Short mmCIF file of C-alpha atoms and ligand atoms in Angstrom, two decimals:
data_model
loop_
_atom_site.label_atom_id
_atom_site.label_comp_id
_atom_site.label_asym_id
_atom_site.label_seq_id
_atom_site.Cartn_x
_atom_site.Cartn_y
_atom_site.Cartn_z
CA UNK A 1 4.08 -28.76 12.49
CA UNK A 2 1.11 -26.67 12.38
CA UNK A 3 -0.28 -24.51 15.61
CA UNK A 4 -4.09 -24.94 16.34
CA UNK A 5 -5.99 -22.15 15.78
CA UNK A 6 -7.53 -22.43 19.49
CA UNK A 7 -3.88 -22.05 20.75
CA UNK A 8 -3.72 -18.34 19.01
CA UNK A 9 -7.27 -17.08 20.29
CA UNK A 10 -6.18 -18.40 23.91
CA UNK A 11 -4.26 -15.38 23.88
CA UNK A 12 -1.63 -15.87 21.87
CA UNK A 13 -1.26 -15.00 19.45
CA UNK A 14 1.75 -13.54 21.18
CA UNK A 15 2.83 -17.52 22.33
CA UNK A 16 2.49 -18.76 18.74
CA UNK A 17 4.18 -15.95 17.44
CA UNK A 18 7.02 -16.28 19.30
CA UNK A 19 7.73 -19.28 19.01
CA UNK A 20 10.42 -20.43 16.39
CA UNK A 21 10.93 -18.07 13.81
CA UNK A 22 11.86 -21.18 11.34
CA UNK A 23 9.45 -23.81 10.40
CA UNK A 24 6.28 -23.65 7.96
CA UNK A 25 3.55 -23.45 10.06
CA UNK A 26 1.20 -20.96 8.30
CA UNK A 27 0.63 -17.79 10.62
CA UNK A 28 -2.93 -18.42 12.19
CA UNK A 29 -4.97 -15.50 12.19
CA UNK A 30 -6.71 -14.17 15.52
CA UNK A 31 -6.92 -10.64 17.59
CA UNK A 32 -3.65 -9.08 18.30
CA UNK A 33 -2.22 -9.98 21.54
CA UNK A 34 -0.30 -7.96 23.93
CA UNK A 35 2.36 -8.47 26.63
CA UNK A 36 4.95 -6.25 28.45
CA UNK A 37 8.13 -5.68 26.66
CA UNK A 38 10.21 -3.67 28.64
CA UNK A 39 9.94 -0.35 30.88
CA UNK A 40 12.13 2.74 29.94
CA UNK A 41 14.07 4.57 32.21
CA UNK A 42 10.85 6.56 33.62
CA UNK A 43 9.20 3.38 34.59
CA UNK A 44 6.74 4.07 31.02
CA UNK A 45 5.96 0.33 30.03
CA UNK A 46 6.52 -0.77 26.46
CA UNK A 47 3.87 -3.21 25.28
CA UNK A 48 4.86 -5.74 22.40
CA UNK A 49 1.71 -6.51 19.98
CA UNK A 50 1.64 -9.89 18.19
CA UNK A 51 -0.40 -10.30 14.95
CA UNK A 52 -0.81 -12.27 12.43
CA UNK A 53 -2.93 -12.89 8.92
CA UNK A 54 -2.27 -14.53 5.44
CA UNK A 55 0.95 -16.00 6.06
CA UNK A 56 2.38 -12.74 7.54
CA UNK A 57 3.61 -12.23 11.29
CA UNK A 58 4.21 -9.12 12.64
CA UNK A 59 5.30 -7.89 15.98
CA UNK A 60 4.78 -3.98 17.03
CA UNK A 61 5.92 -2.49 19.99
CA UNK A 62 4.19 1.02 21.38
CA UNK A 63 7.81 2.16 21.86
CA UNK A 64 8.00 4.49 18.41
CA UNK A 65 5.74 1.73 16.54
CA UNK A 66 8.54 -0.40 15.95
CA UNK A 67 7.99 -3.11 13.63
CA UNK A 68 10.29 -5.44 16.07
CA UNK A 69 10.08 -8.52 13.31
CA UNK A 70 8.01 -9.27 9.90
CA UNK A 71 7.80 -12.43 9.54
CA UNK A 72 6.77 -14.07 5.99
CA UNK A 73 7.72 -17.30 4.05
CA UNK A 74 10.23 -17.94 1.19
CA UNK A 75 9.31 -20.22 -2.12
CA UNK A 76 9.43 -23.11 0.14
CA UNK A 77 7.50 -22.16 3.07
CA UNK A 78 9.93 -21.51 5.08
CA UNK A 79 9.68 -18.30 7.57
CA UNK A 80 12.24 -15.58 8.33
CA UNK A 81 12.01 -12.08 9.93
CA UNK A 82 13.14 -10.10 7.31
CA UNK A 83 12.79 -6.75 9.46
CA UNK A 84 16.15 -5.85 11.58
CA UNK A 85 15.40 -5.30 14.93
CA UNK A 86 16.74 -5.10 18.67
CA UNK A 87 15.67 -7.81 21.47
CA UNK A 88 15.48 -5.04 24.30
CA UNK A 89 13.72 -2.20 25.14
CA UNK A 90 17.10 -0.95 25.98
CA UNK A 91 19.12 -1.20 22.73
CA UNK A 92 15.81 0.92 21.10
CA UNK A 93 16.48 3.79 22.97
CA UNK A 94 19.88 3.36 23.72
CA UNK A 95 21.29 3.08 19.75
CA UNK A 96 18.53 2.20 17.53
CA UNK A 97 19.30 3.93 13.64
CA UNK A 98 15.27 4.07 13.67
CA UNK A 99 14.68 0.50 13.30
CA UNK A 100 11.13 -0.53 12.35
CA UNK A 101 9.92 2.72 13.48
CA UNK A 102 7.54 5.18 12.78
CA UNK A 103 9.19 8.93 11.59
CA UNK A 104 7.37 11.83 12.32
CA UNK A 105 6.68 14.86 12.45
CA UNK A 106 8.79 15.09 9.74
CA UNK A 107 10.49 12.20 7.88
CA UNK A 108 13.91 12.60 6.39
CA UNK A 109 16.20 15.88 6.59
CA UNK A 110 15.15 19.51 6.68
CA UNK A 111 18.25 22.04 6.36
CA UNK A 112 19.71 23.34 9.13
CA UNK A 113 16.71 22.54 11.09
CA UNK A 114 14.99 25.79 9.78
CA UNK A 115 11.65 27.01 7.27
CA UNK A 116 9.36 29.43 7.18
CA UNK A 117 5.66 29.19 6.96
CA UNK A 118 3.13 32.22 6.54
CA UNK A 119 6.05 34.52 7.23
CA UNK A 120 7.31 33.06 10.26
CA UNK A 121 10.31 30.97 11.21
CA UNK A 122 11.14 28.34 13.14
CA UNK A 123 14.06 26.93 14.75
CA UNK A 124 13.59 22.72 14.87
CA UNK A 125 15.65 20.01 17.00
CA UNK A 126 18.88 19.79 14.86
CA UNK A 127 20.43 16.10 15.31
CA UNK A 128 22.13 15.10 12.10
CA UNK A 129 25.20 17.67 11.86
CA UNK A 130 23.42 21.41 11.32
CA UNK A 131 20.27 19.44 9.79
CA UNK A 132 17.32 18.02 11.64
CA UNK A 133 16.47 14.15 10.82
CA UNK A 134 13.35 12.71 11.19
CA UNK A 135 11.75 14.93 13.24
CA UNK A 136 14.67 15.86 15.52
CA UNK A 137 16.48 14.45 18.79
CA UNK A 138 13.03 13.15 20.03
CA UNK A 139 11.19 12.08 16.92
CA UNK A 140 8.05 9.94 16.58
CA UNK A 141 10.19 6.95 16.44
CA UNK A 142 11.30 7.66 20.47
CA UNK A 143 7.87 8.18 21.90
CA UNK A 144 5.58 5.38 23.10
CA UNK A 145 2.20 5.48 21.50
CA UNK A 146 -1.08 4.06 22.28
CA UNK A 147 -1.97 1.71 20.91
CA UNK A 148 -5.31 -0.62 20.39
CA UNK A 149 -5.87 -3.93 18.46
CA UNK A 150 -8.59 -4.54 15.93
CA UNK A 151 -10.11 -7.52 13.89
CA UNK A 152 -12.14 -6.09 11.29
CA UNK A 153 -14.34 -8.38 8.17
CA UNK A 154 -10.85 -10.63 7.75
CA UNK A 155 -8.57 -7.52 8.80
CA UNK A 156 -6.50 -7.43 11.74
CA UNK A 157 -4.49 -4.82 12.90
CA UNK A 158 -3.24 -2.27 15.61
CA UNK A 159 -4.15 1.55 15.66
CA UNK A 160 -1.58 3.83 17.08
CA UNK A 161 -2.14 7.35 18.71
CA UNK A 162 0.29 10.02 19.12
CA UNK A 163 -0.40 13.29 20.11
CA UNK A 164 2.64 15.94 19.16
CA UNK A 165 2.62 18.92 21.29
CA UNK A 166 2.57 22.63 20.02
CA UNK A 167 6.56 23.54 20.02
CA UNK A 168 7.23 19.89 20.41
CA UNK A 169 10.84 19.39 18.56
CA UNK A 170 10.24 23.13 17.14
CA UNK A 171 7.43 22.33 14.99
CA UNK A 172 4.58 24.35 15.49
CA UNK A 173 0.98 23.06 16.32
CA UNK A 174 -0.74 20.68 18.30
CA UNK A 175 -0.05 17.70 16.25
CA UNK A 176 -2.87 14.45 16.59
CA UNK A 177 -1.23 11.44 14.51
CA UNK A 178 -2.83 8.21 14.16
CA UNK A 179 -1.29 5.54 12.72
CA UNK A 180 -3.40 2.13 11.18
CA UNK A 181 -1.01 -1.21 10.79
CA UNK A 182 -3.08 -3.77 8.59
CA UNK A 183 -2.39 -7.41 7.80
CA UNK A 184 -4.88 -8.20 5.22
CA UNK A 185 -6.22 -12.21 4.47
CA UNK A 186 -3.78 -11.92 2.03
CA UNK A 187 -1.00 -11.47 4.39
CA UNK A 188 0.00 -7.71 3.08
CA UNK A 189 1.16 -5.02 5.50
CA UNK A 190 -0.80 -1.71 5.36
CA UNK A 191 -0.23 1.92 6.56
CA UNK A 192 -2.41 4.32 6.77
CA UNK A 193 -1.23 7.32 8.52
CA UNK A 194 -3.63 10.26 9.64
CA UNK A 195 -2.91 13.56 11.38
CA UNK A 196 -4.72 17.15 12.24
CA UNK A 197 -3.49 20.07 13.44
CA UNK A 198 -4.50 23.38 15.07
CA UNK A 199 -2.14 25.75 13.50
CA UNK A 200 -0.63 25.19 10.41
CA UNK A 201 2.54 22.68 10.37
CA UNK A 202 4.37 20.29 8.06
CA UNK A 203 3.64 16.97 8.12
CA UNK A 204 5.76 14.10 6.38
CA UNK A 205 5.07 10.66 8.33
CA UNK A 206 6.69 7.52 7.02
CA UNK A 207 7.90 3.88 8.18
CA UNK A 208 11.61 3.02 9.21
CA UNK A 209 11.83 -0.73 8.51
CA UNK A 210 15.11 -2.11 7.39
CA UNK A 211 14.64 -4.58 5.01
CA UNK A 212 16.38 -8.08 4.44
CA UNK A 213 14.79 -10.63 2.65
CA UNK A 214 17.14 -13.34 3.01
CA UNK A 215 16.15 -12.75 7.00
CA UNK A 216 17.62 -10.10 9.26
CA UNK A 217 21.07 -10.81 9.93
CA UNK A 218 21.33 -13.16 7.01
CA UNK A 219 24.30 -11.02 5.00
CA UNK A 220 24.36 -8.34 2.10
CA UNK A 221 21.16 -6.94 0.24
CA UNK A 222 23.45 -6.44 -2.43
CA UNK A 223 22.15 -9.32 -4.46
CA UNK A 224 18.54 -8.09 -3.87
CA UNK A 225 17.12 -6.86 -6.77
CA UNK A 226 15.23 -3.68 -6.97
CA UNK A 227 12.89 -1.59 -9.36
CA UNK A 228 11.69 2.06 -8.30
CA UNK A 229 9.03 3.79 -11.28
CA UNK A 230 11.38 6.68 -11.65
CA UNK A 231 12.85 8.81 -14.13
CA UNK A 232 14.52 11.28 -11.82
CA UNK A 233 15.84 11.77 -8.15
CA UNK A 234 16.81 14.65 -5.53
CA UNK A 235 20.73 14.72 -5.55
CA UNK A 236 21.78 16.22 -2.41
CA UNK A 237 24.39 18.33 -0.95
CA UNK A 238 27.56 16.64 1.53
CA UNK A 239 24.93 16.80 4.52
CA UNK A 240 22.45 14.89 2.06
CA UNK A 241 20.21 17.95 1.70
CA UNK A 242 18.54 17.90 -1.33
CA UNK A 243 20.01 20.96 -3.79
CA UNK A 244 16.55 21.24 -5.22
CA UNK A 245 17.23 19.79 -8.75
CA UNK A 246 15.58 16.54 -9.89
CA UNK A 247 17.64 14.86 -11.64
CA UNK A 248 17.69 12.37 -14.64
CA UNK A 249 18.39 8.47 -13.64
CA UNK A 250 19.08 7.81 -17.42
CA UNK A 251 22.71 6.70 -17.61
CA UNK A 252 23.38 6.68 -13.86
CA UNK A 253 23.75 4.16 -10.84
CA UNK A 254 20.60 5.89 -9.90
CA UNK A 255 18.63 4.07 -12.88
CA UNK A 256 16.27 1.30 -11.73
CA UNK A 257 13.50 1.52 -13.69
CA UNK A 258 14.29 -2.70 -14.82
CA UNK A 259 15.22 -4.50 -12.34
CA UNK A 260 18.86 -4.16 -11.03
CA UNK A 261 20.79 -5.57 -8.44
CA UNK A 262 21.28 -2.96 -5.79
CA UNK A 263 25.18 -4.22 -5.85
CA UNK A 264 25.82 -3.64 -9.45
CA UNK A 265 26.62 -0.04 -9.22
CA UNK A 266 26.83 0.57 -5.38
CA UNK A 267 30.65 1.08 -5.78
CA UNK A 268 30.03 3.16 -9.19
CA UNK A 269 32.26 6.30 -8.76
CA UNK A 270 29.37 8.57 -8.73
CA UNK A 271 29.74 11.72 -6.88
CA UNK A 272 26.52 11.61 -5.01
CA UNK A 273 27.01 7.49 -4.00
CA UNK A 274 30.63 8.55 -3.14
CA UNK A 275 29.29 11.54 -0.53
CA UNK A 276 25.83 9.44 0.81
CA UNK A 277 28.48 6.10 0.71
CA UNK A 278 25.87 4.11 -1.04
CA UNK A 279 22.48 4.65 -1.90
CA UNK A 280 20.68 7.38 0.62
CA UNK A 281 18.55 9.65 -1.60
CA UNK A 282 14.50 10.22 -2.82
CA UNK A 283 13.37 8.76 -5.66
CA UNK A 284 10.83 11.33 -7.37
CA UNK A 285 8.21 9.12 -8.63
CA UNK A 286 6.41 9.25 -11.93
CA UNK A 287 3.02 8.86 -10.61
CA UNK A 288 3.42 12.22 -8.69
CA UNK A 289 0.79 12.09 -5.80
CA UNK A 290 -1.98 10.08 -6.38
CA UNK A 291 -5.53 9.37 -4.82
CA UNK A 292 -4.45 6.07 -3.67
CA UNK A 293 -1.69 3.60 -3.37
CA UNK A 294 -0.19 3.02 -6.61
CA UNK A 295 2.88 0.18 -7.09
CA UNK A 296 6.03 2.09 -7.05
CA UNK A 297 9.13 -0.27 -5.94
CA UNK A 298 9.62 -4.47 -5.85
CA UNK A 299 11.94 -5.68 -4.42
CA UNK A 300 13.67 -9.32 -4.83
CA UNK A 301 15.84 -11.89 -3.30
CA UNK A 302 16.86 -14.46 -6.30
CA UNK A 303 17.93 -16.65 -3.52
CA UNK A 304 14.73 -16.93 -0.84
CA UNK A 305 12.43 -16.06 -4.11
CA UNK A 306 10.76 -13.81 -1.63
CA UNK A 307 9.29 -10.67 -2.91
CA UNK A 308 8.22 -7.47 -1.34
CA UNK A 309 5.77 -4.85 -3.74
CA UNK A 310 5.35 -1.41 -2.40
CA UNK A 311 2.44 0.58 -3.22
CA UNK A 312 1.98 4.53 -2.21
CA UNK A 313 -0.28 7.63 -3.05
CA UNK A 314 2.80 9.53 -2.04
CA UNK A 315 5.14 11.81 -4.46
CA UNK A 316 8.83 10.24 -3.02
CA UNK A 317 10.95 6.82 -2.44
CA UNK A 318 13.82 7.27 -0.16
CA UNK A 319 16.35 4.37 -0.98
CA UNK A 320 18.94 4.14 2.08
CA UNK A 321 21.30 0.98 1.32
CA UNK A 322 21.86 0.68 4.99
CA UNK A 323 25.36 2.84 4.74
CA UNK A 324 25.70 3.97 8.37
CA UNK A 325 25.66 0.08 9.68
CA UNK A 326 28.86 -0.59 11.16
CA UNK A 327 29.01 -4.02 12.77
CA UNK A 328 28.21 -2.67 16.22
CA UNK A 329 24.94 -3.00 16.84
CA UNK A 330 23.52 -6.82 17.69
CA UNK A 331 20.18 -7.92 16.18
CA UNK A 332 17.41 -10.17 16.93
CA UNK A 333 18.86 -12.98 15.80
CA UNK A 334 21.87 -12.53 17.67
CA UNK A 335 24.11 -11.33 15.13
CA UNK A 336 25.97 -7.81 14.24
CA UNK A 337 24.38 -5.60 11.58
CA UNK A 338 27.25 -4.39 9.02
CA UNK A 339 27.20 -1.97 6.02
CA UNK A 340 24.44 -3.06 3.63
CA UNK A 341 23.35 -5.60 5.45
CA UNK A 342 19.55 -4.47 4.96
CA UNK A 343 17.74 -1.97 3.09
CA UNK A 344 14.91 1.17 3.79
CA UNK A 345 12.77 1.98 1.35
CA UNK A 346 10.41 5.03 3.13
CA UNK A 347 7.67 6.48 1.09
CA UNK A 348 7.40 9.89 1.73
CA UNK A 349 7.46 13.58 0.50
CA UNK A 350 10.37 14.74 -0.77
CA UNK A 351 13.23 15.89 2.05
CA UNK A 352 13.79 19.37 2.98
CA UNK A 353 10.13 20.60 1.01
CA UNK A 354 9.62 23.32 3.67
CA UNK A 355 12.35 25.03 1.86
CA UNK A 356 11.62 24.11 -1.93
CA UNK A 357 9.22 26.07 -3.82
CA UNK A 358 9.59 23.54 -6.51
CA UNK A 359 8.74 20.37 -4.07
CA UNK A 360 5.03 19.09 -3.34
CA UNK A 361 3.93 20.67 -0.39
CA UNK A 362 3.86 19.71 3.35
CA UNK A 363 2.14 22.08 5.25
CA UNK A 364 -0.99 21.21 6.92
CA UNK A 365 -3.61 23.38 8.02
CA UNK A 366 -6.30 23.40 11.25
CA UNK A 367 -9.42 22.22 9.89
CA UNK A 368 -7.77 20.04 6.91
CA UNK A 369 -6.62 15.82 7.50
CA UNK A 370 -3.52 14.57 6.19
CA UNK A 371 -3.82 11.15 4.80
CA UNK A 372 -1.49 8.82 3.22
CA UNK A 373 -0.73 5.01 2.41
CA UNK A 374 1.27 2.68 1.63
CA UNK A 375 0.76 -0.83 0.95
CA UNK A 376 3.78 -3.73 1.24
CA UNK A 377 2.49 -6.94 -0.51
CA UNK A 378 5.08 -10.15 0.10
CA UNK A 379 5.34 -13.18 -2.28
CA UNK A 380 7.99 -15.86 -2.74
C1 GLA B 401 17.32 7.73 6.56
C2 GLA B 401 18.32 8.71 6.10
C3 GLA B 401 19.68 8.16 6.25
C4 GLA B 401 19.94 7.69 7.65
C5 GLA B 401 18.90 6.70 8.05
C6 GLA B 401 19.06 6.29 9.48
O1 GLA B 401 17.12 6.73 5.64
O2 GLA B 401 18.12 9.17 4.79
O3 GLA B 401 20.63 9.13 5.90
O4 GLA B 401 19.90 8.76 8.52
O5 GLA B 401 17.62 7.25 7.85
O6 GLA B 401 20.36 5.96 9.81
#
């Protein structure tokens, strides 16, 4: 069955799209189309965007620019979401573990919630334990953006604006973010993230999408298989700060410079898997930082045949094998979420830099732009 391309322009995209996740129709391509999602408690409304390009389907809400579903064929043709997600406005705010969202101001831990920058120190929003997590109790991931669709040559795509008050969360400066989704003719997902401040701040955006790519609610990822270009990582300490040594993967569960399954050593009796319960650490890339995306991490399901390449100008990789999923939480497709049962894989700067000398910087200053990408191409 195949859906006219008339039918998407006439508005929807958002009707096509949500239509039956199964089936081979190839995603039509057309301007992103909006409709209400939900309202939080406030009476804010939550817009869902629909959008579509190359085979790809994507669905963002303004709520914390969740990626709700990703939607992309296996070897066959045949689509899944392969993005975990909620149905409701609700379940987002009442219990999401940052599904599909964007992280910001700062992505990943920083220790006890504390650094100090030109001689001064701040206290952040401390959430996880004594540590603050992505950007504190009321991160980027919990705030509703704006947001505005775009066709652009064979581009189409959403831009997202936040605006991150001075003292907002403890971080200091007035904080403009502005976030670019892409699907490209060739049906790969782009990120471009941009921000500017007016007194200097660190800055460490990424993307919370748990990946499955036998479809959300479809099992393990243990059987995916997964390469990351890296010699060394950032072990951590029991609250999964990093200790500041980069470590060698050579001869550890942490090695997957060939292709490994991510089950093969999950259950090794490493002391760091044993502590995060799995995989939940940064990957220090070879490439270091680099003027533009470069291909850092694939990762494969033998079984689908789909295939998900990550590209990134950015130093880190921060592998989370979906350890803190307990069964409790209900997805999309109307099943429970249990350990492992997806993947993260957040490009990034390394956790905790604010108090590394040794790590790549994050501090932003007024007058300079942070910018950063990262590229996910699928295949099957
Ligand atoms: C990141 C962290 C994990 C966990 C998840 C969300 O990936 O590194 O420890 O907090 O987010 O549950």
């Amino acid at each position: 069955m195949s859906m006219s391309r008339r039918t998407v322009i006439a508005g929807a995209a958002a009707a096509g799209l949500t239509a039956a996740t199964a089936g081979t129709a190839r995603a039509a391509s057309g301007r992103p189309a909006r409709e209400l999602f939900g309202r939080l408690a406030d009476g804010t409304k939550v817009y869902r965007w629909s959008l579509a390009n190359g085979g790809t389907r994507l669905r963002v809400l303004s709520y914390g620019g969740v990626v709700q579903s990703l939607e992309i064929p296996d070897r066959r043709g045949h689509y899944a979401n392969v993005a975990l997600g909620f149905d409701a406005i609700e379940d987002y705010v009442a219990s999401s573990p940052y599904f599909g969202a964007l992280i910001g101001r700062y992505g990943n831990r920083i220790g006890k919630g504390q650094f100090t920058l030109d001689g001064k120190s701040y206290q952040l929003s401390v959430n996880d334990g004594v540590n603050s997590l992505h950007g504190g109790a009321q991160g980027f991931d919990k705030r509703v953006w704006d947001v505005e669709g775009f066709t652009s040559g064979s581009d189409v795509g959403l831009h997202l604006y936040y605006i991150s008050v001075d003292g907002e969360m403890g971080y200091p400066g007035t904080l403009r973010a502005k976030v670019t989704y892409t699907l490209t003719r060739h049906g790969d997902w782009r990120i471009d993230y941009e921000a500017t401040t007016d007194k200097a701040t660190v800055v460490n955006l990424t993307s919370h999408v748990y990946w499955n790519l036998g479809g959300e609610g479809s099992g393990t990822i243990e059987n995916h298989e997964l390469t990351i270009a890296a010699s060394r990582y950032t072990p951590t300490d029991s609250g999964l700060i990093p200790t500041g040594e980069l470590a060698k993967v050579a001869g550890t569960p942490f090695d997957f410079r060939g292709a490994k399954s991510i089950g093969r050593d999950i259950r090794a009796a490493h002391p760091q898997q044993v502590q995060a319960k799995g995989y939940d650490h940064n990957w220090a890339l070879d490439k270091g930082i680099t003027a533009g995306p470069e291909h850092v991490a694939t990762l494969r399901d033998p079984d689908s045949g789909r295939t998900l390449r990550i590209a990134t100008d950015q130093p880190g990789l921060q592998f989370y094998s979906g350890n803190f999923l307990d069964g409790t939480l209900t997805g999309t497709g109307g099943r429970t979420y249990r350990q492992g049962d997806a993947l993260c894989l957040e490009t990034q700067h390394f956790p905790d830099s604010p108090n590394h000398a040794n790590f790549p910087s994050t501090v932003l200053r007024p007058g300079r732009t942070y910018r950063t990408s990262t590229l996910h191409s699928f295949g099957a």
